[in-house]
Amino acid sequence: MIPPRAFVHAPLPQRVVFGAGSLGQVAAELDAMGARRVLVLSTPGQRVLGEKVAAAIGERAAGLHAEARMHVPVPVAEAAAARAAELGADALLAAGGGSTIGLAKAVALSTGLPILALPTTYSGSEGTSIWGLTEGGAKTTGRDPRALPQVVVYDPSLTLDLPVGVSTVSGLNAIAHAVEVLYAPDATPVTALMAEEGIRALAAALPVLMEAPRDSGARSEALYGAWLCGTVLGQATMGLHHKLCHALGGGFDLPHAETHSVILPHAAAFNAPAAPEAMARIARALGADDAPLGLWALARRLGAPPSLAALGMRAEDLPRAVRLATASPYANPRPVTKEGVAALLARALAGDAPLADPS
Ligand code: NAD
């Protein structure tokens, strides 16, 4: 029997331009947005990229602010908003990874300025209206339409120099978005197709990048996968995996993408018994027999950090991590219990292989 379908599909309004050399189209895209005085944002490490982008948009560039930092500390957001006001900026151009795009989102929230994003990692932040701000060691996040970039220009040639180690964990971070979308309560037939294709593209491209980091085809395929994974994250509710990573990142200052890459196979194993269709899609996209073990094998093949211990977490941190990750209820295919999360985190801490049913 074919079961009847029921869903609500609500894609976010965003224009996407994709292709090597598309940096050359940014000026025309800004003109179409009506932007005349653009503040270019980057991290200090990507100042050269910021300068290149400012040169590419010519007289539309009002200034470059190369001060983005991971997790958007409030003073960093306030300084960037002040700079935008001082320059009379009418748009923001975020050139970089999730940290730079996160800064643009924070400024857009307080100023209402539109964003054009030029992503250079696979974090997928550009596809969502999710903003985050950090103050006093605590990260606050939310969704707001003002934080969604109006236009995203994906130019894979800007990712050729993304270090291999950053590329692989950033790619696994993107795959994690798609995995959670596949079992989200608001998944739709379209987000499922996009998520599966995103995982397939990244799983095919990332191993090639290990051997040939400047392979233009593999860079294009990885960024294409990241677009799909980020876009579907923007339309779906996150579950256990993202809650755990949020708790570990905020509570123990663990690095964002690396934490995702360690937790993903374990969170998938926890949810596997309650999400058979999602697991079948993930396994198919990976070309594996079993989704959690396939994710585990991919992370090992890519040389991602093997355990939370390798990221600096200690056994005595576990009880607080469990408390943080189970403090408030959230949607998840399998009920989240303290015992289940403790067993999952113990395996992730030790670097054990994921267990199909760790509780
Ligand atoms: P990142 O933006 O901090 O970049 C990592 C490092 O790589 C930085 O030093 C950066 O300057 C450098 N870099 C980036 N692109 C490069 C390139 N092409 N070549 C050389 N160096 C490059 O890291 P990230 O993983 O992209 O983003 C992490 C942040 O994004 C976190 O704060 C996370 O919370 C946030 N995030 C938000 C969402 C969302 O939907 N809001 C989604 C994913 C991640």
CSV table of C-alpha atoms in Angstrom, one decimal, residues 36-314:
chain,number,residue,atom,x,y,z
A,36,ARG,CA,25.2,51.7,-3.5
A,37,ARG,CA,27.3,51.9,-0.3
A,38,VAL,CA,28.4,48.4,0.8
A,39,LEU,CA,30.2,47.4,3.9
A,40,VAL,CA,32.4,44.3,3.2
A,41,LEU,CA,32.9,42.0,6.2
A,42,SER,CA,35.6,39.3,6.6
A,43,THR,CA,37.7,37.7,9.4
A,44,PRO,CA,41.2,39.2,10.1
A,45,GLY,CA,42.6,36.1,8.4
A,46,GLN,CA,40.7,36.7,5.3
A,47,ARG,CA,41.4,40.4,5.0
A,48,VAL,CA,43.1,39.8,1.6
A,49,LEU,CA,39.8,38.2,0.3
A,50,GLY,CA,37.9,41.2,1.7
A,51,GLU,CA,40.2,43.5,-0.2
A,52,LYS,CA,39.8,41.5,-3.4
A,53,VAL,CA,36.0,41.6,-3.1
A,54,ALA,CA,36.0,45.3,-2.4
A,55,ALA,CA,38.1,45.8,-5.5
A,56,ALA,CA,35.6,43.7,-7.5
A,57,ILE,CA,32.7,45.8,-6.6
A,58,GLY,CA,34.5,49.1,-7.2
A,59,GLU,CA,32.8,52.4,-6.1
A,60,ARG,CA,30.0,50.4,-4.4
A,61,ALA,CA,32.4,49.5,-1.6
A,62,ALA,CA,32.0,51.9,1.3
A,63,GLY,CA,34.6,50.1,3.4
A,64,LEU,CA,36.1,46.8,4.7
A,65,HIS,CA,35.6,45.6,8.3
A,66,ALA,CA,37.9,42.6,8.8
A,67,GLU,CA,36.9,41.9,12.4
A,68,ALA,CA,34.6,38.8,12.3
A,69,ARG,CA,35.2,36.3,15.1
A,70,MET,CA,33.8,32.8,15.8
A,71,HIS,CA,30.3,32.8,17.6
A,72,VAL,CA,29.8,36.6,17.1
A,73,PRO,CA,30.7,38.2,20.5
A,74,VAL,CA,28.3,41.1,21.2
A,75,PRO,CA,31.0,43.8,21.2
A,76,VAL,CA,32.2,42.6,17.8
A,77,ALA,CA,28.6,42.9,16.5
A,78,GLU,CA,28.2,46.3,18.0
A,79,ALA,CA,31.5,47.6,16.5
A,80,ALA,CA,30.5,46.4,13.1
A,81,ALA,CA,27.1,48.0,13.3
A,82,ALA,CA,28.7,51.3,14.4
A,83,ARG,CA,31.1,51.1,11.4
A,84,ALA,CA,28.1,50.5,9.1
A,85,ALA,CA,26.3,53.6,10.5
A,86,GLU,CA,29.5,55.7,10.3
A,87,LEU,CA,30.0,54.8,6.6
A,88,GLY,CA,26.3,55.3,5.8
A,89,ALA,CA,26.2,51.7,4.5
A,90,ASP,CA,23.1,50.5,2.7
A,91,ALA,CA,24.0,46.8,2.4
A,92,LEU,CA,26.4,44.2,3.9
A,93,LEU,CA,28.6,41.9,1.9
A,94,ALA,CA,29.8,38.9,4.0
A,95,ALA,CA,32.9,37.3,2.4
A,96,GLY,CA,33.9,34.2,4.4
A,97,GLY,CA,32.6,31.3,6.5
A,98,GLY,CA,30.0,31.0,9.2
A,99,SER,CA,31.7,33.4,11.4
A,100,THR,CA,31.7,36.3,8.9
A,101,ILE,CA,28.1,35.5,7.7
A,102,GLY,CA,27.1,35.3,11.4
A,103,LEU,CA,28.5,38.8,12.0
A,104,ALA,CA,26.5,40.1,9.0
A,105,LYS,CA,23.4,38.5,10.4
A,106,ALA,CA,23.9,40.2,13.8
A,107,VAL,CA,24.4,43.6,12.1
A,108,ALA,CA,21.3,43.0,9.9
A,109,LEU,CA,19.2,42.3,13.0
A,110,SER,CA,20.1,45.7,14.6
A,111,THR,CA,20.1,47.8,11.4
A,112,GLY,CA,17.8,46.1,8.9
A,113,LEU,CA,20.5,46.2,6.2
A,114,PRO,CA,20.2,43.5,3.5
A,115,ILE,CA,23.0,40.9,3.1
A,116,LEU,CA,24.8,39.5,0.1
A,117,ALA,CA,26.8,36.4,1.2
A,118,LEU,CA,29.9,35.1,-0.6
A,119,PRO,CA,30.5,31.8,1.4
A,120,THR,CA,34.0,30.3,1.5
A,121,THR,CA,33.3,27.3,3.8
A,122,TYR,CA,30.7,24.6,3.9
A,123,SER,CA,28.9,25.8,7.1
A,124,GLY,CA,25.7,26.6,5.3
A,125,SER,CA,24.9,29.6,7.5
A,126,GLU,CA,24.0,31.6,4.4
A,127,GLY,CA,21.0,29.4,3.8
A,128,THR,CA,19.3,30.1,7.1
A,129,SER,CA,17.7,32.9,9.0
A,130,ILE,CA,19.3,31.6,12.2
A,131,TRP,CA,21.4,34.2,14.0
A,132,GLY,CA,23.7,33.7,17.1
A,133,LEU,CA,25.3,36.1,19.5
A,134,THR,CA,27.7,35.3,22.4
A,135,GLU,CA,27.9,37.2,25.6
A,136,GLY,CA,29.6,36.1,28.9
A,137,GLY,CA,30.3,32.6,27.6
A,138,ALA,CA,26.6,32.0,26.7
A,139,LYS,CA,25.4,31.9,23.1
A,140,THR,CA,21.8,33.0,22.2
A,141,THR,CA,20.3,32.0,18.9
A,142,GLY,CA,17.1,32.7,17.2
A,143,ARG,CA,15.4,32.9,13.7
A,144,ASP,CA,14.6,36.2,12.1
A,145,PRO,CA,13.8,37.0,8.5
A,146,ARG,CA,16.1,40.0,8.6
A,147,ALA,CA,19.1,37.6,9.1
A,148,LEU,CA,18.5,35.7,5.9
A,149,PRO,CA,20.9,36.8,3.1
A,150,GLN,CA,18.9,38.1,0.2
A,151,VAL,CA,21.4,36.9,-2.3
A,152,VAL,CA,24.1,34.2,-2.1
A,153,VAL,CA,26.9,34.1,-4.6
A,154,TYR,CA,28.8,30.8,-4.5
A,155,ASP,CA,32.2,31.0,-6.3
A,156,PRO,CA,34.0,27.6,-5.8
A,157,SER,CA,37.3,29.2,-6.9
A,158,LEU,CA,37.3,31.2,-3.6
A,159,THR,CA,37.4,27.9,-1.7
A,160,LEU,CA,40.5,26.5,-3.4
A,161,ASP,CA,42.8,27.5,-0.5
A,162,LEU,CA,40.4,26.4,2.3
A,163,PRO,CA,42.8,24.2,4.3
A,164,VAL,CA,42.1,20.5,3.9
A,165,GLY,CA,41.5,20.0,7.7
A,166,VAL,CA,39.0,22.9,7.7
A,167,SER,CA,37.3,21.6,4.5
A,168,THR,CA,36.7,18.2,5.9
A,169,VAL,CA,35.2,19.1,9.2
A,170,SER,CA,33.2,21.9,7.6
A,171,GLY,CA,31.9,19.4,5.1
A,172,LEU,CA,30.9,17.0,7.9
A,173,ASN,CA,29.2,20.0,9.6
A,174,ALA,CA,27.1,20.4,6.4
A,175,ILE,CA,26.3,16.7,6.2
A,176,ALA,CA,25.1,17.0,9.8
A,177,HIS,CA,22.5,19.6,8.8
A,178,ALA,CA,21.1,17.3,6.1
A,179,VAL,CA,21.0,14.3,8.4
A,180,GLU,CA,18.9,16.1,10.9
A,181,VAL,CA,16.6,17.5,8.2
A,182,LEU,CA,15.8,14.0,7.0
A,183,TYR,CA,14.2,13.1,10.3
A,184,ALA,CA,12.9,16.6,11.3
A,185,PRO,CA,9.2,16.8,12.1
A,186,ASP,CA,8.8,19.5,9.3
A,187,ALA,CA,10.8,17.5,6.6
A,188,THR,CA,9.1,17.6,3.2
A,189,PRO,CA,9.5,15.6,0.1
A,190,VAL,CA,11.6,18.4,-1.4
A,191,THR,CA,13.9,18.9,1.6
A,192,ALA,CA,14.4,15.1,1.7
A,193,LEU,CA,15.6,15.1,-1.9
A,194,MET,CA,17.8,18.1,-1.4
A,195,ALA,CA,19.3,16.7,1.9
A,196,GLU,CA,20.1,13.3,0.3
A,197,GLU,CA,21.7,14.9,-2.7
A,198,GLY,CA,23.7,17.2,-0.4
A,199,ILE,CA,25.1,14.3,1.5
A,200,ARG,CA,25.9,12.4,-1.7
A,201,ALA,CA,27.7,15.4,-3.2
A,202,LEU,CA,29.8,16.1,-0.1
A,203,ALA,CA,30.6,12.4,0.5
A,204,ALA,CA,31.9,12.2,-3.1
A,205,ALA,CA,33.9,15.4,-3.1
A,206,LEU,CA,35.5,15.5,0.4
A,207,PRO,CA,37.8,12.4,-0.1
A,208,VAL,CA,39.0,13.8,-3.5
A,209,LEU,CA,39.9,17.1,-1.7
A,210,MET,CA,42.1,15.1,0.8
A,211,GLU,CA,44.3,14.1,-2.2
A,212,ALA,CA,43.8,17.2,-4.4
A,213,PRO,CA,42.8,20.3,-2.4
A,214,ARG,CA,42.7,22.5,-5.5
A,215,ASP,CA,40.7,20.1,-7.7
A,216,SER,CA,38.2,22.6,-9.2
A,217,GLY,CA,35.5,19.9,-9.9
A,218,ALA,CA,35.6,18.6,-6.3
A,219,ARG,CA,35.5,22.1,-4.9
A,220,SER,CA,32.5,22.9,-6.9
A,221,GLU,CA,30.7,19.7,-5.9
A,222,ALA,CA,31.5,20.2,-2.2
A,223,LEU,CA,30.1,23.8,-2.3
A,224,TYR,CA,27.1,22.6,-4.2
A,225,GLY,CA,26.5,20.0,-1.4
A,226,ALA,CA,27.0,22.7,1.2
A,227,TRP,CA,24.4,24.9,-0.5
A,228,LEU,CA,21.8,22.0,-0.4
A,229,CYS,CA,22.6,21.2,3.2
A,230,GLY,CA,22.5,24.8,4.4
A,231,THR,CA,19.3,25.5,2.5
A,232,VAL,CA,17.4,22.6,4.0
A,233,LEU,CA,18.6,23.5,7.5
A,234,GLY,CA,17.0,26.9,7.0
A,235,GLN,CA,13.6,25.2,6.5
A,236,ALA,CA,13.7,22.5,9.2
A,237,THR,CA,13.6,22.1,13.0
A,238,MET,CA,16.9,20.8,14.5
A,239,GLY,CA,17.0,17.8,16.8
A,240,LEU,CA,19.4,16.0,19.2
A,241,HIS,CA,22.6,16.4,17.1
A,242,HIS,CA,22.4,20.2,16.9
A,243,LYS,CA,21.3,20.6,20.5
A,244,LEU,CA,24.3,18.5,21.6
A,245,CYS,CA,26.7,20.5,19.5
A,246,HIS,CA,25.2,23.8,20.7
A,247,ALA,CA,25.6,22.6,24.4
A,248,LEU,CA,29.1,21.5,23.9
A,249,GLY,CA,30.2,24.5,21.9
A,250,GLY,CA,28.6,27.0,24.3
A,251,GLY,CA,29.3,25.1,27.6
A,252,PHE,CA,32.8,23.9,26.9
A,253,ASP,CA,34.1,26.2,24.2
A,254,LEU,CA,34.7,23.3,21.8
A,255,PRO,CA,35.4,24.2,18.2
A,256,HIS,CA,32.1,24.3,16.1
A,257,ALA,CA,32.7,22.2,13.0
A,258,GLU,CA,35.0,19.6,14.7
A,259,THR,CA,32.4,19.0,17.4
A,260,HIS,CA,29.8,18.4,14.7
A,261,SER,CA,32.1,15.9,13.0
A,262,VAL,CA,32.6,13.9,16.3
A,263,ILE,CA,29.0,13.9,17.4
A,264,LEU,CA,27.3,13.1,14.1
A,265,PRO,CA,27.7,9.3,13.9
A,266,HIS,CA,26.7,8.9,17.5
A,267,ALA,CA,23.6,11.1,17.2
A,268,ALA,CA,22.6,9.2,14.1
A,269,ALA,CA,23.1,5.9,15.9
A,270,PHE,CA,20.9,7.1,18.8
A,271,ASN,CA,18.1,8.2,16.4
A,272,ALA,CA,18.5,5.3,13.9
A,273,PRO,CA,15.8,3.0,15.5
A,274,ALA,CA,13.2,5.8,15.3
A,275,ALA,CA,14.1,7.1,11.8
A,276,PRO,CA,14.4,4.1,9.4
A,277,GLU,CA,13.5,6.1,6.3
A,278,ALA,CA,16.0,8.9,7.0
A,279,MET,CA,18.7,6.3,7.7
A,280,ALA,CA,18.0,4.5,4.4
A,281,ARG,CA,18.4,7.8,2.5
A,282,ILE,CA,21.7,8.6,4.4
A,283,ALA,CA,23.1,5.1,3.8
A,284,ARG,CA,22.2,5.4,0.1
A,285,ALA,CA,23.8,8.8,-0.2
A,286,LEU,CA,27.0,7.5,1.4
A,287,GLY,CA,27.0,4.2,-0.6
A,288,ALA,CA,27.1,2.4,2.8
A,289,ASP,CA,25.1,-0.5,4.3
A,290,ASP,CA,24.4,1.3,7.6
A,291,ALA,CA,24.0,5.1,8.0
A,292,PRO,CA,25.7,5.7,11.4
A,293,LEU,CA,28.6,3.3,10.6
A,294,GLY,CA,28.9,4.9,7.1
A,295,LEU,CA,29.1,8.4,8.7
A,296,TRP,CA,31.7,7.1,11.2
A,297,ALA,CA,33.8,5.5,8.3
A,298,LEU,CA,33.6,8.8,6.3
A,299,ALA,CA,34.8,10.8,9.3
A,300,ARG,CA,37.7,8.4,9.9
A,301,ARG,CA,38.7,8.4,6.2
A,302,LEU,CA,38.7,12.2,6.2
A,303,GLY,CA,41.0,12.3,9.3
A,304,ALA,CA,38.4,14.2,11.4
A,305,PRO,CA,39.1,14.3,15.1
A,306,PRO,CA,38.1,10.9,16.5
A,307,SER,CA,36.7,11.9,19.9
A,308,LEU,CA,35.5,14.7,22.2
A,309,ALA,CA,38.7,14.0,24.3
A,310,ALA,CA,40.8,14.9,21.3
A,311,LEU,CA,39.0,18.3,21.3
A,312,GLY,CA,39.9,18.9,25.0
A,313,MET,CA,36.8,17.6,26.8
A,314,ARG,CA,37.3,15.6,30.0
